[in-house]
PDB file of C-alpha atoms in Angstrom:
ATOM      1  CA  MET J 347     -90.919  50.870  59.588  1.00  0.00           C
ATOM      2  CA  SER J 348     -94.624  50.070  59.751  1.00  0.00           C
ATOM      3  CA  ARG J 349     -96.443  48.016  57.194  1.00  0.00           C
ATOM      4  CA  THR J 350     -98.313  51.129  56.106  1.00  0.00           C
ATOM      5  CA  HIS J 351     -95.104  52.951  55.223  1.00  0.00           C
ATOM      6  CA  ILE J 352     -93.734  49.900  53.388  1.00  0.00           C
ATOM      7  CA  PHE J 353     -96.959  49.586  51.391  1.00  0.00           C
ATOM      8  CA  ARG J 354     -96.925  53.281  50.441  1.00  0.00           C
ATOM      9  CA  ALA J 355     -93.281  53.055  49.360  1.00  0.00           C
ATOM     10  CA  PHE J 356     -94.101  50.034  47.207  1.00  0.00           C
ATOM     11  CA  LEU J 357     -97.012  51.832  45.537  1.00  0.00           C
ATOM     12  CA  LEU J 358     -94.828  54.867  44.860  1.00  0.00           C
ATOM     13  CA  LEU J 359     -92.190  52.654  43.221  1.00  0.00           C
ATOM     14  CA  VAL J 360     -94.825  51.018  40.999  1.00  0.00           C
ATOM     15  CA  VAL J 361     -96.189  54.402  39.918  1.00  0.00           C
ATOM     16  CA  VAL J 362     -92.692  55.646  39.044  1.00  0.00           C
ATOM     17  CA  ILE J 363     -91.986  52.544  36.935  1.00  0.00           C
ATOM     18  CA  VAL J 364     -95.311  52.852  35.079  1.00  0.00           C
ATOM     19  CA  LEU J 365     -94.817  56.541  34.346  1.00  0.00           C
ATOM     20  CA  ALA J 366     -91.284  55.911  33.101  1.00  0.00           C
ATOM     21  CA  GLY J 367     -92.576  53.295  30.658  1.00  0.00           C
ATOM     22  CA  CYS J 368     -95.325  55.556  29.321  1.00  0.00           C
ATOM     23  CA  SER J 369     -92.951  58.461  28.769  1.00  0.00           C
ATOM     24  CA  LYS J 370     -90.903  56.580  26.189  1.00  0.00           C
ATOM     25  CA  ALA J 371     -91.585  58.239  22.824  1.00  0.00           C
ATOM     26  CA  GLU J 372     -92.729  56.022  20.014  1.00  0.00           C
ATOM     27  CA  PRO J 373     -90.500  56.148  16.915  1.00  0.00           C
ATOM     28  CA  THR J 374     -91.809  58.518  14.267  1.00  0.00           C
ATOM     29  CA  PRO J 375     -92.361  56.704  10.938  1.00  0.00           C
ATOM     30  CA  VAL J 376     -90.261  58.081   8.097  1.00  0.00           C
ATOM     31  CA  PRO J 377     -92.393  58.716   4.974  1.00  0.00           C
ATOM     32  CA  ASP J 378     -91.109  57.560   1.645  1.00  0.00           C
ATOM     33  CA  ALA J 379     -89.902  60.100  -0.889  1.00  0.00           C
ATOM     34  CA  GLY J 380     -93.191  60.257  -2.749  1.00  0.00           C
ATOM     35  CA  THR J 381     -95.236  60.794   0.412  1.00  0.00           C
ATOM     36  CA  ALA J 382     -92.858  63.467   1.678  1.00  0.00           C
ATOM     37  CA  ASP J 383     -93.059  65.413  -1.555  1.00  0.00           C
ATOM     38  CA  THR J 384     -96.835  65.273  -1.582  1.00  0.00           C
ATOM     39  CA  ALA J 385     -97.189  66.311   2.057  1.00  0.00           C
ATOM     40  CA  SER J 386     -94.828  69.251   1.720  1.00  0.00           C
ATOM     41  CA  GLY J 387     -96.365  70.391  -1.557  1.00  0.00           C
ATOM     42  CA  GLU J 388     -93.011  70.152  -3.301  1.00  0.00           C
ATOM     43  CA  GLN J 389     -93.175  68.408  -6.651  1.00  0.00           C
ATOM     44  CA  SER J 390     -90.707  68.247  -9.448  1.00  0.00           C
ATOM     45  CA  ALA J 391     -91.350  70.742 -12.224  1.00  0.00           C
ATOM     46  CA  PRO J 392     -93.224  69.226 -15.183  1.00  0.00           C
ATOM     47  CA  GLU J 393     -91.218  68.720 -18.318  1.00  0.00           C
ATOM     48  CA  GLY J 394     -92.018  71.098 -21.161  1.00  0.00           C
ATOM     49  CA  ARG J 395     -93.881  70.035 -24.283  1.00  0.00           C
ATOM     50  CA  THR J 396     -90.746  70.538 -26.364  1.00  0.00           C
ATOM     51  CA  PRO J 397     -87.794  69.575 -24.125  1.00  0.00           C
ATOM     52  CA  GLY J 398     -85.385  69.964 -27.040  1.00  0.00           C
ATOM     53  CA  MET J 399     -86.237  73.673 -27.473  1.00  0.00           C
ATOM     54  CA  ASP J 400     -87.106  76.713 -25.391  1.00  0.00           C
ATOM     55  CA  GLY J 401     -90.768  77.498 -24.794  1.00  0.00           C
ATOM     56  CA  VAL J 402     -91.187  80.304 -27.334  1.00  0.00           C
ATOM     57  CA  ASN J 403     -89.472  78.553 -30.239  1.00  0.00           C
ATOM     58  CA  GLY J 404     -91.011  75.191 -29.379  1.00  0.00           C
ATOM     59  CA  LEU J 405     -94.614  76.400 -29.313  1.00  0.00           C
ATOM     60  CA  ALA J 406     -94.101  78.667 -32.327  1.00  0.00           C
ATOM     61  CA  LEU J 407     -92.561  75.945 -34.500  1.00  0.00           C
ATOM     62  CA  GLY J 408     -95.040  73.383 -33.224  1.00  0.00           C
ATOM     63  CA  THR J 409     -97.950  75.609 -34.226  1.00  0.00           C
ATOM     64  CA  LEU J 410     -96.445  76.114 -37.674  1.00  0.00           C
ATOM     65  CA  ARG J 411     -95.903  72.370 -38.055  1.00  0.00           C
ATOM     66  CA  LEU J 412     -99.592  71.732 -37.368  1.00  0.00           C
ATOM     67  CA  GLU J 413    -100.434  73.349 -40.692  1.00  0.00           C
ATOM     68  CA  GLY J 414    -101.786  70.854 -43.209  1.00  0.00           C
ATOM     69  CA  THR J 415    -103.029  68.524 -40.462  1.00  0.00           C
ATOM     70  CA  GLU J 416    -106.372  68.111 -38.728  1.00  0.00           C
ATOM     71  CA  ASN J 417    -104.908  69.987 -35.775  1.00  0.00           C
ATOM     72  CA  ALA J 418    -104.157  73.192 -37.673  1.00  0.00           C
ATOM     73  CA  VAL J 419    -105.079  76.395 -35.842  1.00  0.00           C
ATOM     74  CA  THR J 420    -108.651  77.501 -36.515  1.00  0.00           C
ATOM     75  CA  PRO J 421    -109.665  81.072 -37.414  1.00  0.00           C
ATOM     76  CA  ALA J 422    -111.187  81.577 -33.955  1.00  0.00           C
ATOM     77  CA  GLN J 423    -108.025  80.336 -32.239  1.00  0.00           C
ATOM     78  CA  ALA J 424    -105.850  82.492 -34.469  1.00  0.00           C
ATOM     79  CA  ALA J 425    -107.828  85.588 -33.489  1.00  0.00           C
ATOM     80  CA  ASP J 426    -107.354  84.731 -29.808  1.00  0.00           C
ATOM     81  CA  ILE J 427    -103.637  83.929 -29.813  1.00  0.00           C
ATOM     82  CA  LEU J 428    -102.465  86.499 -32.379  1.00  0.00           C
ATOM     83  CA  PRO J 429    -102.308  89.412 -29.880  1.00  0.00           C
ATOM     84  CA  LEU J 430    -100.515  87.155 -27.386  1.00  0.00           C
ATOM     85  CA  TRP J 431     -97.817  86.229 -29.897  1.00  0.00           C
ATOM     86  CA  GLU J 432     -97.499  89.872 -30.934  1.00  0.00           C
ATOM     87  CA  MET J 433     -97.059  90.713 -27.264  1.00  0.00           C
ATOM     88  CA  ILE J 434     -94.136  88.258 -27.058  1.00  0.00           C
ATOM     89  CA  ALA J 435     -92.657  89.643 -30.259  1.00  0.00           C
ATOM     90  CA  SER J 436     -92.995  93.235 -29.065  1.00  0.00           C
ATOM     91  CA  GLY J 437     -90.445  92.798 -26.293  1.00  0.00           C
ATOM     92  CA  SER J 438     -92.819  94.266 -23.692  1.00  0.00           C
ATOM     93  CA  LEU J 439     -92.590  91.210 -21.447  1.00  0.00           C
ATOM     94  CA  GLN J 440     -90.134  91.427 -18.587  1.00  0.00           C
ATOM     95  CA  GLY J 441     -88.260  88.246 -17.739  1.00  0.00           C
ATOM     96  CA  GLU J 442     -88.937  84.568 -18.301  1.00  0.00           C
ATOM     97  CA  ALA J 443     -91.784  84.475 -15.780  1.00  0.00           C
ATOM     98  CA  GLU J 444     -93.952  86.878 -17.795  1.00  0.00           C
ATOM     99  CA  THR J 445     -93.097  85.143 -21.073  1.00  0.00           C
ATOM    100  CA  THR J 446     -94.009  81.780 -19.568  1.00  0.00           C
ATOM    101  CA  ALA J 447     -97.308  83.213 -18.308  1.00  0.00           C
ATOM    102  CA  VAL J 448     -98.233  84.422 -21.806  1.00  0.00           C
ATOM    103  CA  LEU J 449     -97.225  81.059 -23.309  1.00  0.00           C
ATOM    104  CA  LYS J 450     -99.593  79.405 -20.821  1.00  0.00           C
ATOM    105  CA  GLN J 451    -102.377  81.710 -22.026  1.00  0.00           C
ATOM    106  CA  ILE J 452    -101.650  80.681 -25.617  1.00  0.00           C
ATOM    107  CA  GLU J 453    -101.735  77.003 -24.679  1.00  0.00           C
ATOM    108  CA  GLY J 454    -105.037  77.629 -22.908  1.00  0.00           C
ATOM    109  CA  LYS J 455    -106.547  78.790 -26.211  1.00  0.00           C
ATOM    110  CA  MET J 456    -105.388  75.630 -28.000  1.00  0.00           C
ATOM    111  CA  SER J 457    -106.958  72.183 -27.760  1.00  0.00           C
ATOM    112  CA  GLU J 458    -105.445  69.221 -25.944  1.00  0.00           C
ATOM    113  CA  SER J 459    -105.114  67.356 -29.242  1.00  0.00           C
ATOM    114  CA  GLN J 460    -103.117  70.233 -30.728  1.00  0.00           C
ATOM    115  CA  LEU J 461    -100.780  70.422 -27.736  1.00  0.00           C
ATOM    116  CA  ALA J 462    -100.398  66.637 -27.680  1.00  0.00           C
ATOM    117  CA  ALA J 463     -99.536  66.653 -31.395  1.00  0.00           C
ATOM    118  CA  ILE J 464     -96.828  69.276 -30.796  1.00  0.00           C
ATOM    119  CA  GLU J 465     -95.443  67.244 -27.916  1.00  0.00           C
ATOM    120  CA  ASP J 466     -95.442  64.045 -29.987  1.00  0.00           C
ATOM    121  CA  ILE J 467     -93.342  65.676 -32.718  1.00  0.00           C
ATOM    122  CA  GLY J 468     -90.455  66.010 -30.263  1.00  0.00           C
ATOM    123  CA  LEU J 469     -89.066  69.204 -31.779  1.00  0.00           C
ATOM    124  CA  THR J 470     -85.394  70.147 -31.534  1.00  0.00           C
ATOM    125  CA  PHE J 471     -83.310  73.074 -32.764  1.00  0.00           C
ATOM    126  CA  GLU J 472     -82.234  70.860 -35.665  1.00  0.00           C
ATOM    127  CA  ASP J 473     -85.896  70.682 -36.698  1.00  0.00           C
ATOM    128  CA  MET J 474     -86.081  74.459 -36.459  1.00  0.00           C
ATOM    129  CA  GLY J 475     -83.091  74.852 -38.775  1.00  0.00           C
ATOM    130  CA  ALA J 476     -84.518  72.357 -41.249  1.00  0.00           C
ATOM    131  CA  TRP J 477     -87.910  74.087 -41.257  1.00  0.00           C
ATOM    132  CA  MET J 478     -86.328  77.507 -41.775  1.00  0.00           C
ATOM    133  CA  GLU J 479     -84.271  76.207 -44.689  1.00  0.00           C
ATOM    134  CA  GLU J 480     -87.307  74.534 -46.234  1.00  0.00           C
ATOM    135  CA  GLN J 481     -89.434  77.680 -45.919  1.00  0.00           C
ATOM    136  CA  GLY J 482     -86.684  80.062 -46.993  1.00  0.00           C
ATOM    137  CA  VAL J 483     -86.666  81.854 -43.643  1.00  0.00           C
ATOM    138  CA  GLU J 484     -83.517  83.895 -43.097  1.00  0.00           C
ATOM    139  CA  MET J 485     -81.962  84.625 -39.727  1.00  0.00           C
ATOM    140  CA  PRO J 486     -81.464  88.405 -39.779  1.00  0.00           C
ATOM    141  CA  SER J 487     -78.262  90.154 -38.898  1.00  0.00           C
ATOM    142  CA  ARG J 488     -78.392  92.419 -35.862  1.00  0.00           C
ATOM    143  CA  PRO J 489     -78.910  96.093 -36.740  1.00  0.00           C
ATOM    144  CA  GLU J 490     -75.736  98.144 -36.587  1.00  0.00           C
ATOM    145  CA  GLY J 491     -75.104  99.551 -33.143  1.00  0.00           C
ATOM    146  CA  GLN J 492     -77.719  97.405 -31.384  1.00  0.00           C
ATOM    147  CA  GLN J 493     -76.406  95.352 -28.501  1.00  0.00           C
ATOM    148  CA  GLY J 494     -77.594  91.838 -27.826  1.00  0.00           C
ATOM    149  CA  GLY J 495     -80.029  91.305 -24.994  1.00  0.00           C
ATOM    150  CA  GLY J 496     -80.637  95.011 -24.487  1.00  0.00           C
ATOM    151  CA  PRO J 497     -83.896  96.319 -23.158  1.00  0.00           C
ATOM    152  CA  GLY J 498     -84.717  98.191 -26.354  1.00  0.00           C
ATOM    153  CA  ALA J 499     -87.879 100.244 -26.622  1.00  0.00           C
ATOM    154  CA  PHE J 500     -89.235  98.953 -23.311  1.00  0.00           C
ATOM    155  CA  GLY J 501     -86.065  99.247 -21.268  1.00  0.00           C
ATOM    156  CA  ASN J 502     -87.053 102.493 -19.523  1.00  0.00           C
ATOM    157  CA  LEU J 503     -90.644 101.519 -18.731  1.00  0.00           C
ATOM    158  CA  SER J 504     -91.754 100.876 -15.179  1.00  0.00           C
ATOM    159  CA  GLU J 505     -93.537  97.658 -14.236  1.00  0.00           C
ATOM    160  CA  GLU J 506     -96.852  99.540 -14.197  1.00  0.00           C
ATOM    161  CA  GLU J 507     -96.206 100.931 -17.685  1.00  0.00           C
ATOM    162  CA  ARG J 508     -95.290  97.467 -18.991  1.00  0.00           C
ATOM    163  CA  THR J 509     -98.529  96.046 -17.608  1.00  0.00           C
ATOM    164  CA  GLN J 510    -100.524  98.875 -19.179  1.00  0.00           C
ATOM    165  CA  THR J 511     -98.794  98.295 -22.535  1.00  0.00           C
ATOM    166  CA  ARG J 512     -99.651  94.591 -22.483  1.00  0.00           C
ATOM    167  CA  GLN J 513    -103.289  95.361 -21.706  1.00  0.00           C
ATOM    168  CA  GLU J 514    -103.403  97.872 -24.548  1.00  0.00           C
ATOM    169  CA  PHE J 515    -102.023  95.307 -26.996  1.00  0.00           C
ATOM    170  CA  GLN J 516    -104.671  92.765 -26.004  1.00  0.00           C
ATOM    171  CA  ASN J 517    -107.507  95.224 -26.670  1.00  0.00           C
ATOM    172  CA  MET J 518    -106.209  96.536 -30.011  1.00  0.00           C
ATOM    173  CA  THR J 519    -107.068  95.471 -33.541  1.00  0.00           C
ATOM    174  CA  PRO J 520    -104.175  94.188 -35.715  1.00  0.00           C
ATOM    175  CA  GLU J 521    -103.999  97.575 -37.457  1.00  0.00           C
ATOM    176  CA  GLN J 522    -103.891  99.438 -34.142  1.00  0.00           C
ATOM    177  CA  ARG J 523    -101.173  97.135 -32.828  1.00  0.00           C
ATOM    178  CA  ALA J 524     -99.088  97.675 -35.956  1.00  0.00           C
ATOM    179  CA  THR J 525     -99.454 101.450 -35.584  1.00  0.00           C
ATOM    180  CA  ARG J 526     -98.593 101.303 -31.893  1.00  0.00           C
ATOM    181  CA  MET J 527     -95.468  99.240 -32.576  1.00  0.00           C
ATOM    182  CA  ALA J 528     -94.338 101.733 -35.201  1.00  0.00           C
ATOM    183  CA  GLU J 529     -94.827 104.583 -32.728  1.00  0.00           C
ATOM    184  CA  MET J 530     -92.644 102.755 -30.212  1.00  0.00           C
ATOM    185  CA  GLY J 531     -89.868 102.213 -32.724  1.00  0.00           C
ATOM    186  CA  LEU J 532     -90.532  98.520 -33.351  1.00  0.00           C
ATOM    187  CA  GLN J 533     -89.868  97.909 -37.016  1.00  0.00           C
ATOM    188  CA  ARG J 534     -91.706  95.468 -39.280  1.00  0.00           C
ATOM    189  CA  PRO J 535     -89.739  93.856 -42.090  1.00  0.00           C
ATOM    190  CA  GLU J 536     -89.892  95.948 -45.236  1.00  0.00           C
ATOM    191  CA  GLY J 537     -92.760  94.901 -47.468  1.00  0.00           C
ATOM    192  CA  ALA J 538     -94.870  93.333 -44.716  1.00  0.00           C
ATOM    193  CA  PRO J 539     -98.627  93.936 -45.042  1.00  0.00           C
ATOM    194  CA  GLY J 540    -100.184  96.480 -42.711  1.00  0.00           C
ATOM    195  CA  GLY J 541    -102.058  93.933 -40.610  1.00  0.00           C
ATOM    196  CA  GLY J 542     -99.266  91.431 -40.101  1.00  0.00           C
ATOM    197  CA  PHE J 543     -95.601  90.666 -40.412  1.00  0.00           C
ATOM    198  CA  GLY J 544     -95.162  89.038 -43.782  1.00  0.00           C
ATOM    199  CA  ALA J 545     -92.425  87.972 -46.141  1.00  0.00           C
ATOM    200  CA  ARG J 546     -89.697  90.218 -47.404  1.00  0.00           C
ATOM    201  CA  PRO J 547     -89.463  91.087 -51.072  1.00  0.00           C
ATOM    202  CA  GLY J 548     -87.576  88.426 -52.926  1.00  0.00           C
ATOM    203  CA  GLY J 549     -89.317  85.373 -51.539  1.00  0.00           C
ATOM    204  CA  GLY J 550     -87.772  84.512 -48.172  1.00  0.00           C
ATOM    205  CA  SER J 551     -89.263  85.579 -44.894  1.00  0.00           C
ATOM    206  CA  GLY J 552     -87.171  87.550 -42.484  1.00  0.00           C
ATOM    207  CA  ALA J 553     -87.376  87.447 -38.710  1.00  0.00           C
ATOM    208  CA  TRP J 554     -89.304  90.312 -37.171  1.00  0.00           C
ATOM    209  CA  GLN J 555     -86.979  92.501 -35.149  1.00  0.00           C
ATOM    210  CA  GLY J 556     -88.380  93.890 -31.933  1.00  0.00           C
ATOM    211  CA  GLY J 557     -86.915  96.641 -29.831  1.00  0.00           C
ATOM    212  CA  GLY J 558     -86.345  94.168 -27.005  1.00  0.00           C
ATOM    213  CA  GLY J 559     -83.372  92.560 -28.721  1.00  0.00           C
ATOM    214  CA  ARG J 560     -85.240  89.311 -29.429  1.00  0.00           C
ATOM    215  CA  PHE J 561     -84.484  87.849 -32.835  1.00  0.00           C
ATOM    216  CA  ASN J 562     -86.840  84.945 -33.343  1.00  0.00           C
ATOM    217  CA  ALA J 563     -86.955  83.784 -36.937  1.00  0.00           C
ATOM    218  CA  LEU J 564     -90.191  81.889 -36.286  1.00  0.00           C
ATOM    219  CA  LEU J 565     -92.275  84.813 -35.066  1.00  0.00           C
ATOM    220  CA  THR J 566     -92.588  86.500 -38.454  1.00  0.00           C
ATOM    221  CA  PRO J 567     -94.067  83.513 -40.335  1.00  0.00           C
ATOM    222  CA  LEU J 568     -96.176  82.542 -37.324  1.00  0.00           C
ATOM    223  CA  ILE J 569     -97.704  86.003 -36.862  1.00  0.00           C
ATOM    224  CA  ASP J 570     -98.205  86.264 -40.617  1.00  0.00           C
ATOM    225  CA  LEU J 571     -99.990  82.892 -40.601  1.00  0.00           C
ATOM    226  CA  LEU J 572    -102.211  83.823 -37.668  1.00  0.00           C
ATOM    227  CA  THR J 573    -103.072  87.201 -39.190  1.00  0.00           C
ATOM    228  CA  GLY J 574    -104.273  85.556 -42.388  1.00  0.00           C
ATOM    229  CA  ARG J 575    -106.079  82.741 -40.585  1.00  0.00           C
ATOM    230  CA  ALA J 576    -107.904  85.119 -38.240  1.00  0.00           C
ATOM    231  CA  ALA J 577    -109.243  87.008 -41.265  1.00  0.00           C
ATOM    232  CA  GLU J 578    -110.807  83.899 -42.822  1.00  0.00           C
TER     233      GLU J 578
END
């Protein structure tokens, strides 16, 4: 074999060795848990303002508990959030997602100091029971023949009709909303004033009963409070 062939073979061997070394993949760094979550856009869901209660009861009771403090709801805020609370009470919302969306709208009308004050209270269902007892609020019995969790007056509406109903409620005056609810078979407690949902005769407040099967003993006093405050 000539020197030329030997030299070419040697060069070929060197090239092969170099290419083999370059082809080795570098280890991919493994991000820590925090970096991985941020990069993928997956973050743990934020804890609610009232972890000891569901969203509706927590925000309702928290708003009521702000009364008598510097963070009490103002007349302008009451006018803004009253139709939203009446929308929740009406039973026209479909599923937790829609209810949560309306609760977010309510929170958006309130100040950070108000929301922080509600969060600092750390409300629980025991607090709800104590408040109801103190205020003389009675948990109503379910009307005869009505099944729990049923769709009620809005059960046969399509998604488009539900959306239209919610928009109508937002654009109505308190008197128009009360009339509309009556037309749809949603009953106010006996003795409640025409613009709101007030106390029953005899002193104690009863829970407003919507056609959607929701029995929330806090909605009656809250809506009554907001109705009066908005009129100031």
